[in-house]
CSV table of C-alpha atoms in Angstrom, one decimal:
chain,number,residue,atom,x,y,z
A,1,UNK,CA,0.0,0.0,0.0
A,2,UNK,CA,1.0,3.5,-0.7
A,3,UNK,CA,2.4,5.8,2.5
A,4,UNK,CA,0.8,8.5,0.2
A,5,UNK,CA,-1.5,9.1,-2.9
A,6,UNK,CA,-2.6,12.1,-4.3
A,7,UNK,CA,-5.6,12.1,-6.8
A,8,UNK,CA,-7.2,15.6,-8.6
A,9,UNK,CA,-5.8,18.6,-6.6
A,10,UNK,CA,-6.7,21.6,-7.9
A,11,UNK,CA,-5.9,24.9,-6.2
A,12,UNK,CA,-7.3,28.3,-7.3
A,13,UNK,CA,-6.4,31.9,-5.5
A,14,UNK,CA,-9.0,33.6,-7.3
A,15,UNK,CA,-9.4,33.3,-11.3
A,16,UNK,CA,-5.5,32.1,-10.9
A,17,UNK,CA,-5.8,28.0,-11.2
A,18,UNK,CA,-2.3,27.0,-9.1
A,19,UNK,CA,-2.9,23.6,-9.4
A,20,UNK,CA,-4.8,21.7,-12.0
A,21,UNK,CA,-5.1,18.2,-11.6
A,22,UNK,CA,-2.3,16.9,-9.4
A,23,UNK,CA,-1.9,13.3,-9.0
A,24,UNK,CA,1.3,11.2,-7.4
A,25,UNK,CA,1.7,8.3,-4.9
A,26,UNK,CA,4.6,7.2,-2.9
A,27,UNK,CA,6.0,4.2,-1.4
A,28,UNK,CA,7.7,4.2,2.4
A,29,UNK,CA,10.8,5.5,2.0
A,30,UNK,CA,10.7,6.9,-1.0
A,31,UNK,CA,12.5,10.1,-1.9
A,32,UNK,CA,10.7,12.5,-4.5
A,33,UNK,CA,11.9,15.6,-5.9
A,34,UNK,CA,9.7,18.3,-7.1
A,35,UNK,CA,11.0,20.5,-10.1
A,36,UNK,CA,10.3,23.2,-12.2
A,37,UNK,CA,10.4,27.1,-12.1
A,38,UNK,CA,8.7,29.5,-10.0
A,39,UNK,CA,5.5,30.1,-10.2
A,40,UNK,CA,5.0,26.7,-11.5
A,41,UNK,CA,2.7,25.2,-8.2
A,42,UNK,CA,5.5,23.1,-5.9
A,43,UNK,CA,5.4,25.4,-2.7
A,44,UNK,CA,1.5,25.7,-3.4
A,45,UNK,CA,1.0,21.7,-3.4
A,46,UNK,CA,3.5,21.2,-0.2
A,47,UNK,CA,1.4,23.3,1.3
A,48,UNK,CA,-1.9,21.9,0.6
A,49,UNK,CA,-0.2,18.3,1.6
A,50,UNK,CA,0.5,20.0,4.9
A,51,UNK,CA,-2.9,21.7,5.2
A,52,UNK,CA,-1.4,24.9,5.2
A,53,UNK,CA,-3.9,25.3,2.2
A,54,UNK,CA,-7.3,24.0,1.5
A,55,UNK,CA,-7.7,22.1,-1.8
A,56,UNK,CA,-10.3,23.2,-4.4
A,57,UNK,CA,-10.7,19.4,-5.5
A,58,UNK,CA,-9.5,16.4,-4.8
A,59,UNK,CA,-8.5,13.5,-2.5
A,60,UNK,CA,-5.2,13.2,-0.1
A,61,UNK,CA,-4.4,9.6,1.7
A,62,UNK,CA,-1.6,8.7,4.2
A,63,UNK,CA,-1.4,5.3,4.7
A,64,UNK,CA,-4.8,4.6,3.3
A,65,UNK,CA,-6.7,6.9,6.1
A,66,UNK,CA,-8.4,9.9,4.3
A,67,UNK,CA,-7.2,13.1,5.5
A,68,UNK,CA,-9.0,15.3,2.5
A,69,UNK,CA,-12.0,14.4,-0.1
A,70,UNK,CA,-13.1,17.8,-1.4
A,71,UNK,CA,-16.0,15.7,-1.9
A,72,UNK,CA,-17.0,16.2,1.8
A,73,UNK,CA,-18.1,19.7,2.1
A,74,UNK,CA,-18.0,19.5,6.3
A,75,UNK,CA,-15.6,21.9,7.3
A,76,UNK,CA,-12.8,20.6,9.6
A,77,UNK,CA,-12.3,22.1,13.1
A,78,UNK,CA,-9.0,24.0,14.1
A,79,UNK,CA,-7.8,20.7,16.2
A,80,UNK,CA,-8.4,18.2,13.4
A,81,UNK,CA,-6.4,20.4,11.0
A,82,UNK,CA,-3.6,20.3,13.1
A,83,UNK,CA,-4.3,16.3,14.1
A,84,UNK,CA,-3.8,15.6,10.1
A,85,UNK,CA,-0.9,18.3,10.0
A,86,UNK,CA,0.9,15.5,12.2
A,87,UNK,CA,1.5,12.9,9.1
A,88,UNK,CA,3.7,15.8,7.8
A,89,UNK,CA,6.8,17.6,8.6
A,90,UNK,CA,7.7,20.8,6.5
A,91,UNK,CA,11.1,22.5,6.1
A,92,UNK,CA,10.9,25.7,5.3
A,93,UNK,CA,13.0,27.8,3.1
A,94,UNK,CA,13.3,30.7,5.5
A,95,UNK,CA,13.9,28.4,8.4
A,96,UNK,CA,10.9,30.0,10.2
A,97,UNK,CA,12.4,29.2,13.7
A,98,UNK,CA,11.0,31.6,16.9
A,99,UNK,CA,13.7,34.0,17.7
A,100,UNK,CA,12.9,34.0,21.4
A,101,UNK,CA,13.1,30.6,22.2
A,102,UNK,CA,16.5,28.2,21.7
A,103,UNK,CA,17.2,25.7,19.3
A,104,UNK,CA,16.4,22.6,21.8
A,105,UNK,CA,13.0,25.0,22.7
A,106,UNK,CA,12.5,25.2,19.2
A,107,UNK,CA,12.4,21.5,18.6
A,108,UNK,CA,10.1,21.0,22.2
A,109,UNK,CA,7.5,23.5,21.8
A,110,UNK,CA,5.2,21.4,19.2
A,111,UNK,CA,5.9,18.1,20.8
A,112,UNK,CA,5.1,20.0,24.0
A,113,UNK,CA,1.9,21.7,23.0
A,114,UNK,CA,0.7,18.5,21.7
A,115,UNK,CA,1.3,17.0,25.2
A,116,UNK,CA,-1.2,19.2,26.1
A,117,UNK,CA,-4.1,17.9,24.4
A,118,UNK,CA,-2.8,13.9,24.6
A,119,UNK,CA,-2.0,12.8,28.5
A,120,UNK,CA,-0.1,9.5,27.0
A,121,UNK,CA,2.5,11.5,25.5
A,122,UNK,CA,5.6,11.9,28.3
A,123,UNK,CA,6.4,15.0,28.5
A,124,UNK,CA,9.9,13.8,30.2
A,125,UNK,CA,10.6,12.0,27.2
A,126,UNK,CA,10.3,15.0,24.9
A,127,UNK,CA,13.4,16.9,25.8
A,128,UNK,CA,15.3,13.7,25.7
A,129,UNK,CA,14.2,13.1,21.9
A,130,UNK,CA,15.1,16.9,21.1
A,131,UNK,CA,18.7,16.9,22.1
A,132,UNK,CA,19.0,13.2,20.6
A,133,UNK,CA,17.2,15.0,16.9
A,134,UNK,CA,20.5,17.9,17.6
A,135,UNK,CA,22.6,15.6,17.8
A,136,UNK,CA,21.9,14.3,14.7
A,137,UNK,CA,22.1,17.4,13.4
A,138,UNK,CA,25.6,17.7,14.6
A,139,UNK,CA,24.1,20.3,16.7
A,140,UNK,CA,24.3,19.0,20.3
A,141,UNK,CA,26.8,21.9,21.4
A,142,UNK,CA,24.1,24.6,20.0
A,143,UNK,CA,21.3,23.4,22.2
A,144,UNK,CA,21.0,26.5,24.6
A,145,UNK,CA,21.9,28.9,21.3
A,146,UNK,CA,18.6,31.3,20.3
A,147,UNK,CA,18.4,31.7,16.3
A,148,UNK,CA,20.8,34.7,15.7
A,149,UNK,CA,23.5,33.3,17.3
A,150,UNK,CA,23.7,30.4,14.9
A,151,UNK,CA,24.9,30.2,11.1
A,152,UNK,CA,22.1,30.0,8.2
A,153,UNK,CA,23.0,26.3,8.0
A,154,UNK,CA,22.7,25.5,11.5
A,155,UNK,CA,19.2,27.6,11.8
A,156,UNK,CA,18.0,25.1,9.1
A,157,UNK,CA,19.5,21.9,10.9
A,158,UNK,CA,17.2,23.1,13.5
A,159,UNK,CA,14.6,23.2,11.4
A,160,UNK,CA,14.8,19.8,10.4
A,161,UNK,CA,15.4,18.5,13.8
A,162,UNK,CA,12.3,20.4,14.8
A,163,UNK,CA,9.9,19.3,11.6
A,164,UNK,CA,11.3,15.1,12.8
A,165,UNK,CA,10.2,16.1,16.5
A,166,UNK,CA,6.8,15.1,15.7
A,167,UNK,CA,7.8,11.9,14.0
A,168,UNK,CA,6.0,12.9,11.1
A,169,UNK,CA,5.0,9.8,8.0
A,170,UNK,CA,6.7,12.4,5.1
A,171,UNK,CA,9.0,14.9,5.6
A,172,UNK,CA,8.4,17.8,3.2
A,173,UNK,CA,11.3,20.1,2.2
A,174,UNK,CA,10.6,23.6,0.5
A,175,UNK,CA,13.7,24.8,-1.4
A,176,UNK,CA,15.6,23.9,1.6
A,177,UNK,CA,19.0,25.6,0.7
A,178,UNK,CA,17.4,28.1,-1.3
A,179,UNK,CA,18.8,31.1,1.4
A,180,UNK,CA,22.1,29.8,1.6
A,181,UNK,CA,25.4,30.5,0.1
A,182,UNK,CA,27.2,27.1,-1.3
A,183,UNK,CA,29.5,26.4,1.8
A,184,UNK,CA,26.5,26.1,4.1
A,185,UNK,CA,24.4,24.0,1.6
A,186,UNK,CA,26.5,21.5,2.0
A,187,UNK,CA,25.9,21.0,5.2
A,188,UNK,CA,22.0,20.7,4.7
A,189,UNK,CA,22.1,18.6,1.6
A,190,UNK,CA,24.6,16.2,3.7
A,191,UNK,CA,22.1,15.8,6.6
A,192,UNK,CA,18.9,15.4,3.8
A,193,UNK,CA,21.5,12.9,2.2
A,194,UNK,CA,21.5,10.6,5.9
A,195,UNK,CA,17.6,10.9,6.1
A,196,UNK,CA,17.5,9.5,3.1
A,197,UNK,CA,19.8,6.3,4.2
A,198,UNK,CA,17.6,5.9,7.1
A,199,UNK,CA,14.9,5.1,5.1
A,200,UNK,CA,12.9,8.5,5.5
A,201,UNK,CA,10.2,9.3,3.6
A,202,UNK,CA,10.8,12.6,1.9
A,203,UNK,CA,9.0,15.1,-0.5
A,204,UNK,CA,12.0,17.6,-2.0
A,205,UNK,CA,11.0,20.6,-3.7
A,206,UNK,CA,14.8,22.1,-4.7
A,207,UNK,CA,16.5,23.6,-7.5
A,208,UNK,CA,19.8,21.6,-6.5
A,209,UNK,CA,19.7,19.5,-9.8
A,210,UNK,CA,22.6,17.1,-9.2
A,211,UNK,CA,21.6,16.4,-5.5
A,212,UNK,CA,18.1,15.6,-6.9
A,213,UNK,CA,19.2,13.2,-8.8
A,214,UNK,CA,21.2,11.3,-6.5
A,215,UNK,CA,19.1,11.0,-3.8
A,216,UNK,CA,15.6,10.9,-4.9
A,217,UNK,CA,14.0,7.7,-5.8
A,218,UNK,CA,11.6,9.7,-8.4
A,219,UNK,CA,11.4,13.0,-9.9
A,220,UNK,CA,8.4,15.1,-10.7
A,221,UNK,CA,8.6,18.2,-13.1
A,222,UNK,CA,6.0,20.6,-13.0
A,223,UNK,CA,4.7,23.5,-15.6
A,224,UNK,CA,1.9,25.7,-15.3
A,225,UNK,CA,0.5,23.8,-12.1
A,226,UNK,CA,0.3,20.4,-14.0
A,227,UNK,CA,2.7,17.3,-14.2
A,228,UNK,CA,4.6,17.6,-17.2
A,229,UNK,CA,7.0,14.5,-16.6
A,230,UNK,CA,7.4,12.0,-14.0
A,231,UNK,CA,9.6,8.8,-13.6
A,232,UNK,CA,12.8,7.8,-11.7
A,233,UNK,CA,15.0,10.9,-10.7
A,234,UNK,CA,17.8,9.8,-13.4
A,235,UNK,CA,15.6,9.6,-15.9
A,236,UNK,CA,13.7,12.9,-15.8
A,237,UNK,CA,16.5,14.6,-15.2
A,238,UNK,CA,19.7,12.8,-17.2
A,239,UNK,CA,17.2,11.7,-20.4
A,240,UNK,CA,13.9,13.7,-20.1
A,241,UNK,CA,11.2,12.9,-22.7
A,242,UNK,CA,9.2,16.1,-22.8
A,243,UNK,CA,10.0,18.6,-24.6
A,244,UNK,CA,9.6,21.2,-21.4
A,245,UNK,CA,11.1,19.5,-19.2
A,246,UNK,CA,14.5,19.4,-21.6
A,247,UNK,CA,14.3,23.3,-21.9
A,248,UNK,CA,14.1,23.5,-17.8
A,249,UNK,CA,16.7,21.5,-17.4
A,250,UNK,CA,18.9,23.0,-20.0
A,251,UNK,CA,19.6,25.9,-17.7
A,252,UNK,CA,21.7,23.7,-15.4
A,253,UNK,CA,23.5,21.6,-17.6
């Protein structure tokens, strides 16, 4: 069974249509890249994955449990929104983080909050799972550090150890090294590169071309908020069918 299918998204911001028809599914552990230029509807579907967005149309599954049928017209409540925000962690490109709390506070305060509302959850625990998620990270010394004290690379490490916190089923990436200059890329793209040995289920939307090919399982391109190509990552990107998708792709060769 597929961790994820997506059938018919559509997406409209007023006579604009964003999306138009958006259909994919994913395995566990799969690795998918998103491509294509701006404007062309990746950050807009991410978004509507993580319910950031509402759909126009269309039907989203996670492991076979329906989290959206635009076919039900009852309008979900504040606290289920967030319940089916839990089956996805996003990245994003501006890091995003609170500049009053610490990195290790950064990771905690979701986990925390959702403590809250679920007594099973061990709130002892948390804390212990944060600093574990910075040390993966390569972060562990940076624990007490509050966002302007650490490097654009480092702010982002803590943004990935904080979207993990939750334990989400797909990790969602928006142009994750899209604010940072080549050294500190690296360092992202190595730590995205070790998720991706683990076995974690990712959804990449990135303009690093070589790195998408590498470690994604699957490409998608994208044009005009439609699927113009799809297939394994060497293939849409090394030997591309579509004529589009070649004249993308021609800016990076």
């Amino acid at each position: 069974m597929s961790i994820l299918e997506v059938s018919n998204i559509k997406k409209n911001f007023g006579n604009t249509e964003v999306l138009k028809d958006i259909g994919f599914s994913m395995e566990k552990g799969d690795v998918l890249s998103i491509l294509g230029s701006s404007g062309s509807g990746k950050t807009t579907l991410l978004r509507c994955l993580n319910f950031l967005e509402t759909p126009d149309e269309g039907i989203i599954r996670v492991n076979g449990e329906t989290l959206f049928d635009s076919s039900d017209a009852s309008s979900l409540s504040e606290s289920e929104i967030r319940k089916k925000r839990l089956h996805f962690g996003l990245v994003f490109q501006s890091f995003n983080l609170f500049p009053q709390y610490t990195a290790l506070e950064n990771i905690t305060l979701a986990p925390s909050l959702l403590a809250k509302e679920d007594p099973s959850i061990d709130m002892s625990s948390l804390e212990d799972h944060a600093r574990a998620l910075l040390d993966q990270m390569g972060l562990s010394a940076k624990a007490g550090n509050y966002p302007h004290e650490l490097s654009g690379g480092q702010q982002q490490r803590v943004a990935i150890a904080r979207a993990l916190a939750l334990k989400p089923d797909i990790l969602c990436f928006d142009e994750p090294t899209s604010a940072l200059d080549p050294e500190l890329t690296g360092e992202v793209l190595k730590v995205i590169r070790e998720l991706a040995e683990k076995n974690t289920t990712m959804i990449i939307v990135t303009h690093e071309m070589g790195f998408a090919r590498d470690v994604s399982d699957r490409a998608i391109f994208m044009d005009g908020g439609v699927i113009v190509e799809e297939g394994p990552s060497t293939q849409v990107i090394d030997d591309p069918k579509m004529e589009r998708t070649k004249q993308f792709l021609s800016y990076y060769k």
